[in-house]
GROMACS .gro file of C-alpha atoms in nm:
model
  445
    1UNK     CA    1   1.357   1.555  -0.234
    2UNK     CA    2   1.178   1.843  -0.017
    3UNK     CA    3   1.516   2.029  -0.021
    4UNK     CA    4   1.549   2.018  -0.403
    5UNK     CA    5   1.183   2.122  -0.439
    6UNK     CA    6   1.119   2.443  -0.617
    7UNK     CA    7   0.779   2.450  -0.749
    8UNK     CA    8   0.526   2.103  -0.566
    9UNK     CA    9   0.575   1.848  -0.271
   10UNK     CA   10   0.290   1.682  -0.260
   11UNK     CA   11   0.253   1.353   0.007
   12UNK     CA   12   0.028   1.115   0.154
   13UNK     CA   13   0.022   0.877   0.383
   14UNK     CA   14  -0.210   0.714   0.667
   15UNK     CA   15  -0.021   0.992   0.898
   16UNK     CA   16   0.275   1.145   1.024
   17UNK     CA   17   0.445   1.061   1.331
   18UNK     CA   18   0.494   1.332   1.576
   19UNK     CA   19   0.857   1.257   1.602
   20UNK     CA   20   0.925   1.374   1.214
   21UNK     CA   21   1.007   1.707   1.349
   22UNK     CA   22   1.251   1.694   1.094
   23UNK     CA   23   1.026   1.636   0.814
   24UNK     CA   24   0.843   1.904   0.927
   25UNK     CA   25   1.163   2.159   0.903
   26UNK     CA   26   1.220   2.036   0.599
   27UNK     CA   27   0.906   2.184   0.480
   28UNK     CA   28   0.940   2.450   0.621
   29UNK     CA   29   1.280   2.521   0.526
   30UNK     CA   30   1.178   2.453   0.172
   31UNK     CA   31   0.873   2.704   0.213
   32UNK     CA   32   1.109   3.019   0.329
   33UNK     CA   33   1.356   2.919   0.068
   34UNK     CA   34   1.104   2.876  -0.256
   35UNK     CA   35   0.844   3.203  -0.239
   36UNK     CA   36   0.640   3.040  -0.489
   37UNK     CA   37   0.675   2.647  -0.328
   38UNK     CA   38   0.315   2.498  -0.289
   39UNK     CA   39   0.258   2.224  -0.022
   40UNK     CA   40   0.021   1.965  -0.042
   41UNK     CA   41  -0.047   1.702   0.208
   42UNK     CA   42  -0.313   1.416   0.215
   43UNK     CA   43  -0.402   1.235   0.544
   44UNK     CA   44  -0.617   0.987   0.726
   45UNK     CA   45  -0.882   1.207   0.936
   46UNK     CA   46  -0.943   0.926   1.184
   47UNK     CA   47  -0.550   0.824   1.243
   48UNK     CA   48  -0.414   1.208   1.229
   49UNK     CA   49  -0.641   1.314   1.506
   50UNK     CA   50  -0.672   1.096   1.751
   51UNK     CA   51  -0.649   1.242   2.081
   52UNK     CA   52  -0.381   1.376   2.245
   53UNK     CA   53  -0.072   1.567   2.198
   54UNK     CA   54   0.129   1.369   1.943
   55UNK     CA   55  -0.150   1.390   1.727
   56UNK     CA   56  -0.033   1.501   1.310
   57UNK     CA   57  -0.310   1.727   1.332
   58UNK     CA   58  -0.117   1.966   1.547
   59UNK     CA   59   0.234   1.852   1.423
   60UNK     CA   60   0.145   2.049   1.148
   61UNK     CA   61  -0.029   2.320   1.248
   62UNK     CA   62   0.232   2.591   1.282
   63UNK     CA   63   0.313   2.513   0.928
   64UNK     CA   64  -0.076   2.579   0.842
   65UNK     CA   65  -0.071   2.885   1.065
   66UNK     CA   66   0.271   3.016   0.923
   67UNK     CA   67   0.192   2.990   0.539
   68UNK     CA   68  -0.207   2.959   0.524
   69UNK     CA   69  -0.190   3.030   0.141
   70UNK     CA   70   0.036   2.796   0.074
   71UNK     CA   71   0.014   2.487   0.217
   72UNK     CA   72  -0.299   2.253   0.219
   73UNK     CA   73  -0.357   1.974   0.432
   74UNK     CA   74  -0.593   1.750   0.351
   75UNK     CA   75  -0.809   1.456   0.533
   76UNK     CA   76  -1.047   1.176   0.393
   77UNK     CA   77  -1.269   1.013   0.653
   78UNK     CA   78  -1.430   0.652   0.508
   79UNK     CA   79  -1.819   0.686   0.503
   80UNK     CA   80  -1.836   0.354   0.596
   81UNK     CA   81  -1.907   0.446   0.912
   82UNK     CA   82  -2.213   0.670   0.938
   83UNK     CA   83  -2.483   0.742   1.200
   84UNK     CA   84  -2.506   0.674   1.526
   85UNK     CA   85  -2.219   0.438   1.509
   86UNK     CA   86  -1.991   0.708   1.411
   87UNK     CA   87  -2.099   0.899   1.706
   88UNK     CA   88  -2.023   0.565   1.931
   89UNK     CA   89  -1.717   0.427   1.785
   90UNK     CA   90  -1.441   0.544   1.994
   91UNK     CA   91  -1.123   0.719   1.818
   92UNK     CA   92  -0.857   0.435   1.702
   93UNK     CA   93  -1.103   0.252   1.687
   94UNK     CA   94  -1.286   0.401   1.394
   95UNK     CA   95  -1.013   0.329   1.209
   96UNK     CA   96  -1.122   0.035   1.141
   97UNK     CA   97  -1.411   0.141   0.907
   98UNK     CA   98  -1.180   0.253   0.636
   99UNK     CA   99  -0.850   0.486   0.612
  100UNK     CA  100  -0.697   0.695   0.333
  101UNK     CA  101  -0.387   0.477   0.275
  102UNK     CA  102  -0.149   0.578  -0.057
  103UNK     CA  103   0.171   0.661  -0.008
  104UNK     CA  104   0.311   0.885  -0.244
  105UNK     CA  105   0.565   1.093  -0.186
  106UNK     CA  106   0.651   1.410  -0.447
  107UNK     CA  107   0.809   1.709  -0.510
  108UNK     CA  108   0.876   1.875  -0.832
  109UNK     CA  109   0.928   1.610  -1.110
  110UNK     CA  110   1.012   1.278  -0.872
  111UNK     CA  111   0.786   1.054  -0.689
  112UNK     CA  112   0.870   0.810  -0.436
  113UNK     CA  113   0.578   0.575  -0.416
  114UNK     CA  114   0.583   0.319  -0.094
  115UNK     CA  115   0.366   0.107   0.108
  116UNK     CA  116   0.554   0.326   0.439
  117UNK     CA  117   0.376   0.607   0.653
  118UNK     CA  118   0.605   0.894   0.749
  119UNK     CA  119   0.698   0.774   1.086
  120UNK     CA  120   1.009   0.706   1.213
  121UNK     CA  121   1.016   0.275   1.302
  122UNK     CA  122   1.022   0.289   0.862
  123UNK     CA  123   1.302   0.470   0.870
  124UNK     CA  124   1.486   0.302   1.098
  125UNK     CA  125   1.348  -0.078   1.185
  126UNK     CA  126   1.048  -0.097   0.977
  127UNK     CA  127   1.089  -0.328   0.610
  128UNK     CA  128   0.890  -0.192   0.323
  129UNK     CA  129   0.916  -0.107  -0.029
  130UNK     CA  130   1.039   0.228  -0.205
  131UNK     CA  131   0.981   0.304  -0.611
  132UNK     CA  132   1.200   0.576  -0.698
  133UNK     CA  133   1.086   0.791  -0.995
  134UNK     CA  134   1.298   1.083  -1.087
  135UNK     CA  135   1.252   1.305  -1.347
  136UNK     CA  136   0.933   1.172  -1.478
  137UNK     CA  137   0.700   1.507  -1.520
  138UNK     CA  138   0.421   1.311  -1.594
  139UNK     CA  139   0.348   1.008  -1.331
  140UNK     CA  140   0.425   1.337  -1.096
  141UNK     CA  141   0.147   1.512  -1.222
  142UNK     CA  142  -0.065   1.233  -1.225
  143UNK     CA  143  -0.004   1.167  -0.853
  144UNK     CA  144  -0.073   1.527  -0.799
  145UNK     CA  145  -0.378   1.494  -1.007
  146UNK     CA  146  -0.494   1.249  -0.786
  147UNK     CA  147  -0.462   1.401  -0.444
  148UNK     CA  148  -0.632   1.702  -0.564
  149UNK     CA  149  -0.953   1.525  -0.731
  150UNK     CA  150  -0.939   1.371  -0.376
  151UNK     CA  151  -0.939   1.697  -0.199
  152UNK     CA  152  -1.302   1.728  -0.364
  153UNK     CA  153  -1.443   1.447  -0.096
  154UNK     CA  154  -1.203   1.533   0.181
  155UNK     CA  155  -1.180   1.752   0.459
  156UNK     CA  156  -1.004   2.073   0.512
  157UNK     CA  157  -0.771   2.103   0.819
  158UNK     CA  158  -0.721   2.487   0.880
  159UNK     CA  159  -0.601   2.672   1.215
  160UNK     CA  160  -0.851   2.786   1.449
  161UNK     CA  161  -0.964   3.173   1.466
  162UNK     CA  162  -1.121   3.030   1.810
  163UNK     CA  163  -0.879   3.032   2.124
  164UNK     CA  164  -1.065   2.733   2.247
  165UNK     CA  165  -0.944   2.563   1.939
  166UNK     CA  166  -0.601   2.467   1.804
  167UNK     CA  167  -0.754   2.380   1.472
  168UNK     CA  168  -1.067   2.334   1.269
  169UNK     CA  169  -1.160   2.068   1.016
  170UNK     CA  170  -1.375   2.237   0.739
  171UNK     CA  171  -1.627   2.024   0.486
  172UNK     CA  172  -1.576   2.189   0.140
  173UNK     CA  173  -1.912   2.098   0.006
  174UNK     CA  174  -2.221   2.171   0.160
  175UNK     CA  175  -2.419   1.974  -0.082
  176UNK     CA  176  -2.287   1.660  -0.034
  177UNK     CA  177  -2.317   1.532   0.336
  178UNK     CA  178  -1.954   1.400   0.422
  179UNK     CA  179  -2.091   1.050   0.556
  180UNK     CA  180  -2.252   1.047   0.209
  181UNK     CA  181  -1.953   1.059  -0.066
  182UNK     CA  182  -1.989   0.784  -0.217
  183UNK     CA  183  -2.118   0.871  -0.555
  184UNK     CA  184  -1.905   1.235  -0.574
  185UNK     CA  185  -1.586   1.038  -0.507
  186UNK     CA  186  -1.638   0.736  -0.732
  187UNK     CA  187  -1.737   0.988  -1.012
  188UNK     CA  188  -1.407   1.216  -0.928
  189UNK     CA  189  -1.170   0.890  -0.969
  190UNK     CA  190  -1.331   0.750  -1.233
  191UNK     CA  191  -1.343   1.051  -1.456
  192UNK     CA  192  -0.958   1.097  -1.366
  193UNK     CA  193  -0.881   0.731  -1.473
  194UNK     CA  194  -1.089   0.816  -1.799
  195UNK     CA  195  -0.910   1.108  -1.901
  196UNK     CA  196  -0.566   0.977  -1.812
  197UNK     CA  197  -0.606   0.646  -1.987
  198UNK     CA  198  -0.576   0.786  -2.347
  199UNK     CA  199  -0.303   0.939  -2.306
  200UNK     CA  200   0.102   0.758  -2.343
  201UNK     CA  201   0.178   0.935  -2.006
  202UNK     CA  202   0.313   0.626  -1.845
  203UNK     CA  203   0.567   0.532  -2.107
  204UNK     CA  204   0.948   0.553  -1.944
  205UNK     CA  205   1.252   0.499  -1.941
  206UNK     CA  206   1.579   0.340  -1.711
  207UNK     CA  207   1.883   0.507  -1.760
  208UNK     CA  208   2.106   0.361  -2.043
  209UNK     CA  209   2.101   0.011  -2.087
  210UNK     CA  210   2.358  -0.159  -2.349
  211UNK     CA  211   2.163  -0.466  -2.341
  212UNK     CA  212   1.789  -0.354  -2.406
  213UNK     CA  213   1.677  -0.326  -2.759
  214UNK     CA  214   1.596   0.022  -2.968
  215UNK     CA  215   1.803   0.257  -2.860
  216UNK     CA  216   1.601   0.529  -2.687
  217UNK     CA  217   1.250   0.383  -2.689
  218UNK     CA  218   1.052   0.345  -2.382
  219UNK     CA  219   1.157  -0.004  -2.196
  220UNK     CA  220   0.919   0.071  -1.864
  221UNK     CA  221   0.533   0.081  -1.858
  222UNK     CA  222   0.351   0.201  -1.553
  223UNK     CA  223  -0.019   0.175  -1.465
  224UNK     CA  224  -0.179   0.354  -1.178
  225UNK     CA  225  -0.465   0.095  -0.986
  226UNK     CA  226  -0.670   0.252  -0.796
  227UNK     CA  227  -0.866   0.051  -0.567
  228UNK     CA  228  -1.170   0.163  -0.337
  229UNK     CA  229  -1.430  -0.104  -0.274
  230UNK     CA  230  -1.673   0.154  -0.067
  231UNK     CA  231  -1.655   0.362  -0.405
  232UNK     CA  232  -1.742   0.061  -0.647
  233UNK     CA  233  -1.385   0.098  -0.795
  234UNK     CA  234  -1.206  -0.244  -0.801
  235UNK     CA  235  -0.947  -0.165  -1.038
  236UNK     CA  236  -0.685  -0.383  -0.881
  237UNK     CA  237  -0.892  -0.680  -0.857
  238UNK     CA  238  -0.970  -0.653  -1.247
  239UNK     CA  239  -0.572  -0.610  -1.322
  240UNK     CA  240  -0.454  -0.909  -1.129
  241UNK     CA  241  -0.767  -1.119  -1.250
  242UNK     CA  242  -0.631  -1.010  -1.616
  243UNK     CA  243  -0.290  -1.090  -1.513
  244UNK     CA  244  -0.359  -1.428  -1.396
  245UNK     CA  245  -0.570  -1.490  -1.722
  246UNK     CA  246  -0.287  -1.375  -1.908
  247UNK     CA  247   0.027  -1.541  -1.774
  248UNK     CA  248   0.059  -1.848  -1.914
  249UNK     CA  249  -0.065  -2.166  -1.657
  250UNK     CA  250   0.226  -2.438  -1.544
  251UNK     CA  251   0.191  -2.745  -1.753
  252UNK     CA  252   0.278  -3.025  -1.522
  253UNK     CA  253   0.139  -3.075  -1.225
  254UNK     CA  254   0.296  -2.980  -0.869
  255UNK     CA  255   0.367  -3.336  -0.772
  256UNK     CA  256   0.554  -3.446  -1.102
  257UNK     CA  257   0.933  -3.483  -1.034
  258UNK     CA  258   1.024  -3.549  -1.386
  259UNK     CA  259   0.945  -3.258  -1.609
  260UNK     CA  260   1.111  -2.909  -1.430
  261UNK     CA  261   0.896  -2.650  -1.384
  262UNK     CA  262   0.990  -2.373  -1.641
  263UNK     CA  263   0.637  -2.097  -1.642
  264UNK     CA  264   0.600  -1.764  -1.490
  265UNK     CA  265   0.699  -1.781  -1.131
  266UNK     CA  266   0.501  -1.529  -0.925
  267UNK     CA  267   0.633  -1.377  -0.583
  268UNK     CA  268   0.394  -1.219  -0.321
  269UNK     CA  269   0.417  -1.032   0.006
  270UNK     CA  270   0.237  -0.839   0.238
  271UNK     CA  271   0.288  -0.727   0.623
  272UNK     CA  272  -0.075  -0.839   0.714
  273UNK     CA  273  -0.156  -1.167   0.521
  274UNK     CA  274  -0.490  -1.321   0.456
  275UNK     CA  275  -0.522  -1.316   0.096
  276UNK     CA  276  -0.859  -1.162  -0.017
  277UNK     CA  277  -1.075  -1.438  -0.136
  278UNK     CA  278  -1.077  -1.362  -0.496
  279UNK     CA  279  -0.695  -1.335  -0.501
  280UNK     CA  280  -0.654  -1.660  -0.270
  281UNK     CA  281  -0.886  -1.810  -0.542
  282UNK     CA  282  -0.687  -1.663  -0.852
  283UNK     CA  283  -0.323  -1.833  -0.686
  284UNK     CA  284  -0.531  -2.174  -0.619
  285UNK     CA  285  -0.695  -2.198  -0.961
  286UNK     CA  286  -0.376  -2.119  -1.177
  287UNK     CA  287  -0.080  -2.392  -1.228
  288UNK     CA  288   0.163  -2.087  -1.180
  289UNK     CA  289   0.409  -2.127  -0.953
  290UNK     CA  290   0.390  -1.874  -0.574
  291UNK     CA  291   0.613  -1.776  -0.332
  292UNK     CA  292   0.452  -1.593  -0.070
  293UNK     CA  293   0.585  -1.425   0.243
  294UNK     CA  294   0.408  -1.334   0.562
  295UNK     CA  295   0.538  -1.164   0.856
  296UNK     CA  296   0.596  -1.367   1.147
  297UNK     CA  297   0.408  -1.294   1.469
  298UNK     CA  298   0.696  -1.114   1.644
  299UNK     CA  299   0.760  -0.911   1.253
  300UNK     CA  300   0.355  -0.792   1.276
  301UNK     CA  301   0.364  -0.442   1.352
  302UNK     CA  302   0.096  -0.528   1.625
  303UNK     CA  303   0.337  -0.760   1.823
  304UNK     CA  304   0.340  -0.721   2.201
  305UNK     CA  305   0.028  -0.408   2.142
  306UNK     CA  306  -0.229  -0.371   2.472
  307UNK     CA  307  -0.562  -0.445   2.409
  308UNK     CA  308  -0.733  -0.602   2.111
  309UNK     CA  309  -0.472  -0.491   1.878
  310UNK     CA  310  -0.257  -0.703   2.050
  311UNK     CA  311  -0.456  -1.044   1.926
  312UNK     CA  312  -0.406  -0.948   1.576
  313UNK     CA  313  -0.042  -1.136   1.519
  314UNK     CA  314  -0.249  -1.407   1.648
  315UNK     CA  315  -0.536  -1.367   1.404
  316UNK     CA  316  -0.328  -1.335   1.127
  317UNK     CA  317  -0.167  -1.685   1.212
  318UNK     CA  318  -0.526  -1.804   1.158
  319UNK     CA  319  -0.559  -1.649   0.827
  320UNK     CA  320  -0.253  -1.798   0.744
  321UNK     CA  321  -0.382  -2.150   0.875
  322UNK     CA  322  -0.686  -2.154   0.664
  323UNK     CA  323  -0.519  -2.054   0.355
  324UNK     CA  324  -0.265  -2.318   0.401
  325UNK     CA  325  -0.536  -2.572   0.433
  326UNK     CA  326  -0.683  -2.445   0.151
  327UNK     CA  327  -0.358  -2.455  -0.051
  328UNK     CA  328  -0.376  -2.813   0.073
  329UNK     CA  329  -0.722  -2.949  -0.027
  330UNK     CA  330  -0.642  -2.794  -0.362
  331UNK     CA  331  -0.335  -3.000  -0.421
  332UNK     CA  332  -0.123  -2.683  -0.511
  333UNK     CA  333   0.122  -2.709  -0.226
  334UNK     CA  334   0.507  -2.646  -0.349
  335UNK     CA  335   0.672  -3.031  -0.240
  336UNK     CA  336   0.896  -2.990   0.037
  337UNK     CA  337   1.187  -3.192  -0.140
  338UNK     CA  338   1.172  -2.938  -0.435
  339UNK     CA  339   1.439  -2.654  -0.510
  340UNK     CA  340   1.380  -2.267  -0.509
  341UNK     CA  341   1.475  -2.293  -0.910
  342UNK     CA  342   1.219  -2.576  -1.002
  343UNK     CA  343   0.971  -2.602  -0.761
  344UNK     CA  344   0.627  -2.546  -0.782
  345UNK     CA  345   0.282  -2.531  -0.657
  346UNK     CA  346   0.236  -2.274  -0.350
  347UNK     CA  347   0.514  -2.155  -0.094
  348UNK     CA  348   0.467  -1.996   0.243
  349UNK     CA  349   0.744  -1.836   0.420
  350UNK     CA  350   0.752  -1.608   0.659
  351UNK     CA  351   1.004  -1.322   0.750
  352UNK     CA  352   1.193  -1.202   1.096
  353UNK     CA  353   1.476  -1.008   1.163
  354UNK     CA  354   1.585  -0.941   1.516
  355UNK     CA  355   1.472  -0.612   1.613
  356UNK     CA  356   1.227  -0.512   1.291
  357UNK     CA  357   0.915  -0.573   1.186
  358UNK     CA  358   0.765  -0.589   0.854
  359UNK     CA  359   0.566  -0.426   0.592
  360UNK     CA  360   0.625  -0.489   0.252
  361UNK     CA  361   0.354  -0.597  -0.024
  362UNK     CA  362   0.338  -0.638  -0.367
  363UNK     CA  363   0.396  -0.894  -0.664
  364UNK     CA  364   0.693  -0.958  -0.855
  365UNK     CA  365   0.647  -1.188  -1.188
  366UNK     CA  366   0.924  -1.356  -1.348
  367UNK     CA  367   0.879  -1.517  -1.698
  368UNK     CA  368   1.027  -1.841  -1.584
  369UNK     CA  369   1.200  -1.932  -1.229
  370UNK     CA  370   1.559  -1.908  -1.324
  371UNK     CA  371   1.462  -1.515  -1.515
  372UNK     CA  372   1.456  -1.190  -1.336
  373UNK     CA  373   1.119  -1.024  -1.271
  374UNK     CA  374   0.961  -0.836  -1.539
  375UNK     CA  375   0.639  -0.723  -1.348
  376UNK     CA  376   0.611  -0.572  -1.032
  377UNK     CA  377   0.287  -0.439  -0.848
  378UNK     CA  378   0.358  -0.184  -0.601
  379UNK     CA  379   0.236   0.095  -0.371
  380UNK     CA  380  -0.021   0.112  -0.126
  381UNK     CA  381  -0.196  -0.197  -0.109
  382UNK     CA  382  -0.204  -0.497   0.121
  383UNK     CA  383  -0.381  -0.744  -0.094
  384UNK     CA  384  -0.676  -0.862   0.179
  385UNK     CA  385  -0.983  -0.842   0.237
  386UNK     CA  386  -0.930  -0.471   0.387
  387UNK     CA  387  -0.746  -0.297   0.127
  388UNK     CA  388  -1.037  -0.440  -0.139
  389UNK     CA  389  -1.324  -0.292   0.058
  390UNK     CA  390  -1.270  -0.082   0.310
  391UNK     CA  391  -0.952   0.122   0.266
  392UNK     CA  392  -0.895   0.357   0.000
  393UNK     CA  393  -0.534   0.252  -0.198
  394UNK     CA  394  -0.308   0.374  -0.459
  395UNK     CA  395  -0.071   0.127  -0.630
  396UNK     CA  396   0.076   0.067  -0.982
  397UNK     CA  397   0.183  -0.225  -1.216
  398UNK     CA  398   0.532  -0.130  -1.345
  399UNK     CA  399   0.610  -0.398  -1.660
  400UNK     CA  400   0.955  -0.341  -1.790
  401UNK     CA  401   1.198  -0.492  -2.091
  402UNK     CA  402   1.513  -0.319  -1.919
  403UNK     CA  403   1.779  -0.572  -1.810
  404UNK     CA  404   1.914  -0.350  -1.538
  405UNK     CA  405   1.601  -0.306  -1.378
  406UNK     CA  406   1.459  -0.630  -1.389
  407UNK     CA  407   1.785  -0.730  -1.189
  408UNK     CA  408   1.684  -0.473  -0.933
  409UNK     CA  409   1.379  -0.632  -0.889
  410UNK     CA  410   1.540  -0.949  -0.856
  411UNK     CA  411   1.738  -0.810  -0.581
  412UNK     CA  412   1.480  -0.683  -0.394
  413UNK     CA  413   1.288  -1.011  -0.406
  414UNK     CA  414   1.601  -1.188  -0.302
  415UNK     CA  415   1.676  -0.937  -0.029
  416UNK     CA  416   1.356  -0.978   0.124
  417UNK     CA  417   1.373  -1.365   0.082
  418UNK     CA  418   1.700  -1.347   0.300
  419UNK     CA  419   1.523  -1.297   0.655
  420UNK     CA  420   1.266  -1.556   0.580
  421UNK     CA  421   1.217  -1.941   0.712
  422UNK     CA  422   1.011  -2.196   0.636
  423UNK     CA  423   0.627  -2.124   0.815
  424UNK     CA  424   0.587  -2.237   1.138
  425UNK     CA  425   0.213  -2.101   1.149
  426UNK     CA  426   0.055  -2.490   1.193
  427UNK     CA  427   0.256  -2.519   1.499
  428UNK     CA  428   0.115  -2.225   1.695
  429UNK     CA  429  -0.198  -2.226   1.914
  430UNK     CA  430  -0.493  -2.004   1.824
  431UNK     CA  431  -0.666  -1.880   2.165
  432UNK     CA  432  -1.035  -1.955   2.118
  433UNK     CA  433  -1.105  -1.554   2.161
  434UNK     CA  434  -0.867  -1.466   1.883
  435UNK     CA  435  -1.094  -1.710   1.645
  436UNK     CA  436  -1.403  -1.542   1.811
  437UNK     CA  437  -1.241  -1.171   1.718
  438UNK     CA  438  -1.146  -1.283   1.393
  439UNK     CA  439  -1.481  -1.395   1.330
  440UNK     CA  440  -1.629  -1.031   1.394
  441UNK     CA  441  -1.375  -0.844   1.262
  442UNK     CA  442  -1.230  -1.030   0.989
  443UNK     CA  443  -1.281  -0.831   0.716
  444UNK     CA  444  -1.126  -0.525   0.854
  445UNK     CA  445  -0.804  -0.723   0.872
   0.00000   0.00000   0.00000
């Protein structure tokens, strides 16, 4: 995509690992090829400096120092943490305040729009999700849109005119105290979300399809979701409360053997599962059939980590406890003895594959269990507790009529369903400190 670029790339991610040395001659390649190429990138401040040398600060400094005009880094730091506490929080750490987490990857015209950070385990060992949108003018400017009202409420990362310094991290607005964005960032995304939403710009469509209806009319739908509880903008947990209302409930219960289950069947996923409370509390009240897939503890991106990070497989298992348990006591869980095609209630698998770990989210919702999806959610978030209130996240609902696409998402569903086993969670020991850590930290999870 960088090497087609002529006019915009535009990415961000949480950060960029300081092996993508060929990412970064990709840019610049692009940049000596294209006079009139403008590069924008938007990054985590908190991840993309920590200390060190392999930090993405200074990965991409000779690119800042070689084309000042012309490319623009950008990097949000949360305001949750302010004060003295910002001062005392050491680096990693901090991180767990907040981050700046879409993924959206563009350049000209096309957008690739993941859950992955530009790092090389997700290009080699690392399972996520990528959206593919080419030629569509319009989600591309809205995802450029977006980075840019963003760059409002973000810092600058410029090189350093002091020798002491490699670089310099410049505020651009010195009425507005950077621990203090709050108001200036929810009024920026809101009034972006206003202006796009009465406009058609998300109407699309597949490439030819002999089985979808009207010739030439749009068969795909796309909504951008932004969601950014330290902002007051919950725009993801209105669309999937809507979505649940809206979908229509199962009409037998979970234990009846005698009338199939034939509603919407919804499938969920995310790397780091422990379902926000509203969303565990949308899946338990509906009669809609779930299948749900965690990673394992060996799959968690944290696996075999020093220090506290390396708890965290073990604190999700808890999460994943207590949810089960809950699933229980509401009498939603999907019978044991029941088929993929007509089970329902709730399902909890989780996923391993020798050698990878895992990071997909998002929802898939098929009309009935035997159909292919015809509603995906996708992008940046993670669906817990985190991504609702502390991180910032981009993601969209894609709802589509297109036969050939809704097989793809039925593939991708299936492919993912391939490395995954019944859960073994209620079989694994929680140390007493991980319920202790879990316990103070649980929301940044």
């Amino acid at each position: 995509m960088i090497r087609r670029a002529k006019r915009r790339v535009f990415l961000s991610s949480l950060y960029i690992g300081s092996e993508e040395t060929e990412l970064i001659e990709a840019l610049r390649t692009a940049l000596e090829t294209n006079p009139s190429l403008q590069v924008r990138v938007h990054l985590d401040l908190n991840r993309s400096t920590r200390p060190g040398p392999k930090s993405t600060a200074l990965l991409l400094l000779p690119l800042l120092q070689a084309y000042p005009d012309r490319v623009h880094v950008s990097m949000f730091r949360s305001p949750k943490l302010k004060g003295i506490m910002a001062k005392l929080v050491p680096p990693r750490y901090n991180e767990g305040w907040g981050t700046w987490h879409p993924k959206i990857y563009g350049a000209d015209d096309e957008v690739l729009i993941s859950g992955a950070n530009l790092n090389e385990s997700y290009f080699t060992n690392r399972q996520d999700r990528y959206i593919h949108l080419s030629s569509q003018p319009s989600i591309a400017q809205y995802c450029l849109s977006f980075l840019q009202v963003s760059e409002s409420f973000s810092y600058k990362l410029l090189a350093s005119q002091d020798s002491k310094e490699k670089y310099q991290l410049a505020w651009p607005d010195s009425k507005t105290h950077p621990h203090h964005i709050e108001r200036k960032a929810h009024n920026a995304l809101t009034t972006l979300h206003n202006t796009y939403r009465l406009s058609s710009t998300f109407r699309t469509s597949t490439a030819p399809d002999t089985s979808s209806q009207d010739g030439g009319e749009p068969d795909v739908l796309i909504f951008p979701i932004i969601q950014a509880g330290q902002f007051d903008i919950r725009e993801e947990e209105r669309v999937l409360s809507l979505l649940f209302d809206e979908l229509p409930g199962g009409k037998c219960p979970s234990d009846s053997k005698e009338i199939p289950y034939n509603d919407p069947l919804i499938d969920l996923t995310t790397g780091y599962f422990g379902l926000y409370r509203p969303y565990r509390d949308l899946v338990l009240g509906s009669q809609l059939a779930c299948r749900i897939i965690a990673s394992s503890p060996k799959a968690n991106g944290f696996y075999g980590s020093s220090g506290i990070s390396g708890r965290l497989p073990e604190g999700y298992t808890l999460l994943e406890q207590r949810f089960i348990n809950a699933v229980r006591k509401s009498g939603r869980e999907w019978p044991d003895d029941a088929t993929e095609s007509s089970g329902s209630g709730v399902q909890l698998r989780e996923w391993e594959r020798d050698g990878w770990t895992y990071h997909a989210k998002g929802i898939w919702v098929r009309p009935t269990p035997t159909s292919t999806p015809y509603i995906t959610l996708f992008g940046s978030t993670n669906l817990n507790s985190r991504s609702a209130n502390l991180d910032t996240e981009l993601s969209f609902l894609l709802v589509t009529s297109s036969n050939t696409l809704r097989q793809r998402l039925a593939e991708e569903v299936e492919g993912l369903r391939a490395h995954t086993r019944p859960w073994h969670g209620g079989d694994r020991k929680v140390r007493i400190g991980t319920k202790a850590l879990v316990a103070l930290i649980g929301g940044m999870l």
